[in-house]
Coordinates of C-alpha atoms in Angstrom, one line a residue:
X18 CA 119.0 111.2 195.6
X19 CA 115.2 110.1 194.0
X20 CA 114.9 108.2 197.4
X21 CA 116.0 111.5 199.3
X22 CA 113.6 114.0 197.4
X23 CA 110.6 111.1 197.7
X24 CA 110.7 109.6 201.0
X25 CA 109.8 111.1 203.9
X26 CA 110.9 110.0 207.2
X27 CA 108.7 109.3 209.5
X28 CA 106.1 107.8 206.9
X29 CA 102.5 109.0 207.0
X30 CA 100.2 106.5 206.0
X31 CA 96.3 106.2 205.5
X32 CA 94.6 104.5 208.8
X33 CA 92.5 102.2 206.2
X34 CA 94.8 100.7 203.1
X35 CA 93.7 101.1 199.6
X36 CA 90.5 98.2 198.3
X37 CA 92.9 96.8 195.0
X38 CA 91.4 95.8 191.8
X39 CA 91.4 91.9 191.3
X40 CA 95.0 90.7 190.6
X41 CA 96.4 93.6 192.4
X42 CA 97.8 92.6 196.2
X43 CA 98.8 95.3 198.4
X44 CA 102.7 96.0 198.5
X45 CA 104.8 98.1 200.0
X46 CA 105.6 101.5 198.2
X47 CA 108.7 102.4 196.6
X48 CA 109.8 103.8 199.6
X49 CA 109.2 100.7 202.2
X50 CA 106.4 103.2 203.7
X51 CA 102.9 102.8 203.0
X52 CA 100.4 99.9 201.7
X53 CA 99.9 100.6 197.7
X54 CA 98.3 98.6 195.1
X55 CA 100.6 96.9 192.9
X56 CA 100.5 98.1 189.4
X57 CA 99.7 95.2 186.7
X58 CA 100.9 94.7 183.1
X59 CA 100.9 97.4 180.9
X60 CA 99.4 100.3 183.8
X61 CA 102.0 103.0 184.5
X62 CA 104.3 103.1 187.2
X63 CA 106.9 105.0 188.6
X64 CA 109.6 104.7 191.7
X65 CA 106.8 105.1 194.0
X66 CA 104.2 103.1 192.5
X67 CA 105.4 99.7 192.1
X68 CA 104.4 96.6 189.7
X69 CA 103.2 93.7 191.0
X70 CA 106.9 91.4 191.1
X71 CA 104.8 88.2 191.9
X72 CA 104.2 88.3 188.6
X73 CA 107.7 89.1 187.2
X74 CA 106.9 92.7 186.3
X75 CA 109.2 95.5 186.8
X76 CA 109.0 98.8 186.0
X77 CA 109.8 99.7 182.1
X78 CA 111.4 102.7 181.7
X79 CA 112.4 102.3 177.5
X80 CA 109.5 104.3 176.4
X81 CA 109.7 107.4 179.0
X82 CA 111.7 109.0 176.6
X83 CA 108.8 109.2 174.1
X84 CA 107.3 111.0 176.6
X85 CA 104.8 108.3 177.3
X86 CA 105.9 107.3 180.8
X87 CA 107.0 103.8 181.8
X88 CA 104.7 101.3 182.4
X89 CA 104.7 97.9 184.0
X90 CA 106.0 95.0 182.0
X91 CA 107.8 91.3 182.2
X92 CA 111.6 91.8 183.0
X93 CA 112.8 89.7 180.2
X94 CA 110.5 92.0 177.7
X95 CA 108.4 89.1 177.2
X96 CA 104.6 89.7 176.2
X97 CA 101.9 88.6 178.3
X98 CA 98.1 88.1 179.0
X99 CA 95.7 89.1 181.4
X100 CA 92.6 86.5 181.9
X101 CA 90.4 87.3 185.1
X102 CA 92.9 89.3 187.0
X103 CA 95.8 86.5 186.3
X104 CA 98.8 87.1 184.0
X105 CA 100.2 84.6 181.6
X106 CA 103.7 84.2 180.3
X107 CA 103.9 84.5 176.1
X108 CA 103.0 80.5 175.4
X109 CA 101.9 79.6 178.9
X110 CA 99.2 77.0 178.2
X111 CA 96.1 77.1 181.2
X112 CA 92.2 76.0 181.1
X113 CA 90.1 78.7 182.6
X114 CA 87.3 75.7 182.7
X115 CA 87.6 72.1 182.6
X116 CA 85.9 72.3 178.7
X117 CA 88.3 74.6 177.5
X118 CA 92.3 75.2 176.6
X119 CA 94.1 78.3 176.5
X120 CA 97.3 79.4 175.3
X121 CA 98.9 83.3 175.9
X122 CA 100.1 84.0 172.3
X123 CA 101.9 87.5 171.3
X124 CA 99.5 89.4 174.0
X125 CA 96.4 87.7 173.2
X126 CA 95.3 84.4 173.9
X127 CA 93.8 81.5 171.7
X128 CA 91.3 78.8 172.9
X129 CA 90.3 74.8 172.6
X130 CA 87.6 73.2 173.2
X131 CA 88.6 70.4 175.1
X132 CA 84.5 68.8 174.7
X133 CA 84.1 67.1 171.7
X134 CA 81.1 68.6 169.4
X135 CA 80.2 65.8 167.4
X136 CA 76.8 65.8 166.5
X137 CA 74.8 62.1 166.2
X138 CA 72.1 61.7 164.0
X139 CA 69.5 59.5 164.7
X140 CA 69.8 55.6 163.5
X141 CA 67.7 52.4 164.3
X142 CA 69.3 51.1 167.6
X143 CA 69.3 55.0 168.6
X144 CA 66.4 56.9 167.5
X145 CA 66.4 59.6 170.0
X146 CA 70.3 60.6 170.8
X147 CA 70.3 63.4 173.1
X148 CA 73.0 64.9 175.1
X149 CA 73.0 65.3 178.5
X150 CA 75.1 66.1 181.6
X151 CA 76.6 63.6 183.3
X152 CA 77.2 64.3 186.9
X153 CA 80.8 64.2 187.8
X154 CA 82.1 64.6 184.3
X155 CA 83.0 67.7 183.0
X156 CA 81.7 66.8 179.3
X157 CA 78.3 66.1 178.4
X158 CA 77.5 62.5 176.5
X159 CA 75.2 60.9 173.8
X160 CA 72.5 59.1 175.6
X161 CA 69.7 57.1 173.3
X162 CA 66.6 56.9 175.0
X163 CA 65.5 54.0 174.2
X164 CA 68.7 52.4 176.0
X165 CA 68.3 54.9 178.8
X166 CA 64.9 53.2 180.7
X167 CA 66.6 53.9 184.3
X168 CA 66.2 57.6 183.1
X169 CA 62.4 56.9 182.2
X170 CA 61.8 55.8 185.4
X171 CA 63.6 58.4 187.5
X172 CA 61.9 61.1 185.4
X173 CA 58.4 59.7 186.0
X174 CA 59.0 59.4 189.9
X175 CA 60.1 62.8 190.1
X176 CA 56.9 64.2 188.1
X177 CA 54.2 61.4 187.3
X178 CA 52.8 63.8 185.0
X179 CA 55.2 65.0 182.7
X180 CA 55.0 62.9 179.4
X181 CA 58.3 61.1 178.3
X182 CA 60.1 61.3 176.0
X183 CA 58.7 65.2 175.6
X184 CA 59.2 67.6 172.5
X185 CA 62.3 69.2 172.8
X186 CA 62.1 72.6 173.8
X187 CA 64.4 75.8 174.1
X188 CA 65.5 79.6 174.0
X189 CA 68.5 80.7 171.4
X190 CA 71.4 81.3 173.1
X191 CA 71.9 84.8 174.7
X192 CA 74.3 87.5 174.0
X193 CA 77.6 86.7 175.6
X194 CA 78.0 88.2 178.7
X195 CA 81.2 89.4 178.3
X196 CA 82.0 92.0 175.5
X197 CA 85.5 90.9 175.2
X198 CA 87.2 87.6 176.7
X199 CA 85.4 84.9 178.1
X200 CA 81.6 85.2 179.4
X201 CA 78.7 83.2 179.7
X202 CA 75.5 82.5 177.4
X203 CA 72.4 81.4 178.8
X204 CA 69.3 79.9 177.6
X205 CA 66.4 78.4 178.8
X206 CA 65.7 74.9 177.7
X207 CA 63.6 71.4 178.8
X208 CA 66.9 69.0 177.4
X209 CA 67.7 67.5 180.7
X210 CA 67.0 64.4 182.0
X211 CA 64.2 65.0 183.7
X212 CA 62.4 67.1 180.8
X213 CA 62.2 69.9 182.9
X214 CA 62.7 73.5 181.7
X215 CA 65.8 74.7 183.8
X216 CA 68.7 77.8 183.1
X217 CA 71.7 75.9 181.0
X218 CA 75.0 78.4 180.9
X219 CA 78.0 77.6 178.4
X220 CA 81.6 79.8 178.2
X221 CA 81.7 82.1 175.0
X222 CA 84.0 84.9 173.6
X223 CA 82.8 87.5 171.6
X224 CA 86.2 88.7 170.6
X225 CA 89.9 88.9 172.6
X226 CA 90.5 91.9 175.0
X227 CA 92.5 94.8 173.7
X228 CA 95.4 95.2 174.7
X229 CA 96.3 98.2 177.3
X230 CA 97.4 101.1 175.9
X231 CA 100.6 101.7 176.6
X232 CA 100.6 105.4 176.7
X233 CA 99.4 106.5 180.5
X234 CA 100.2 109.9 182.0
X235 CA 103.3 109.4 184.4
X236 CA 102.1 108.9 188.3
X237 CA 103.9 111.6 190.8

């Protein structure tokens, strides 16, 4: 009877498909008609508007009798987390960068470094300990300078000019670019190999995300 009063036969559909939020593929509607975006976790849905079953999410009707409408959620009532358009199961482990571990906790989502932050003083057979980013490894390492002469060299081939070893050199770290979940700080700084002042980026987290609401306004 819901697929009588809500289906129309034939379908009329829109000549360009709907452009989906990230995370959100194109499905078919409730009724096997038209294109439609497939709802993610916690965004309301209805018997037209689907949720996104790639990601185990059906349609949860248990709080439409609160008046709040149903909304999108994991089948086994399970709670998850969104990171960059991706949804996690509750204790799915996953490393959004190769220096850092995640794991979806309760709706939220706690974090490792996975790069050690040790920090190494200066000492007689390493007077100058600086670190640096090794290419090919995702981790930067200690390097002394005074055991580093192959560095020396490079650097004074690149730019005869440029005094070695220089003062050290840099900006404070910026604001993170993300005001919730994970972003980027920049700064500018000269702590590279070749002295050179150059952008340096590094993944930062002000605070988790918020959860969705729950309470949407049903979809006809």
């Amino acid at each position: 009877q819901v697929c009588a009063q809500l289906c129309r036969r034939p379908c009329y559909c829109p000549w360009v498909p709907p452009r989906c939020p990230r995370g959100s593929p194109l499905v078919l509607d409730g009724c096997g008609c038209c294109k439609v975006c497939a709802r993610r976790l916690g965004e309301p849905c209805d018997f037209l508007h689907v949720c996104d079953q790639s990601q185990g999410l059906v349609c949860d009707y248990s709080s439409a009798s609160a008046g709040t409408g149903a909304t999108c959620n994991f089948e086994d009532d399970e709670e998850g987390c969104e990171v960059n358009g991706r949804v996690y199961r509750d204790g799915e482990v996953f490393q959004p960068s190769c220096k850092i571990q995640c794991q979806c906790l309760d709706g939220g989502f706690n974090c490792i470094p996975l790069c050690q932050e040790d920090v190494r003083l200066p000492s007689p057979d390493c007077p100058h300990p600086r670190r640096v980013e090794v290419p090919g490894k995702c981790c930067p390492e200690w390097v002394c300078e005074a055991q580093d002469q192959h560095l020396l060299r490079d650097a004074r081939a690149v730019s005869p000019l440029l005094r070695y070893p220089c003062q050290e050199w840099g900006t404070e770290w910026s604001a993170c670019s993300a005001t919730c979940g994970l972003g980027f700080a920049t700064r500018v700084s000269n702590q590279n190999r070749y002295c050179r002042l150059e952008t340096q980026r590094r993944l930062c987290m002000a605070r988790p995300c918020p959860a969705l609401p729950a309470a949407f306004p049903a979809v006809s």
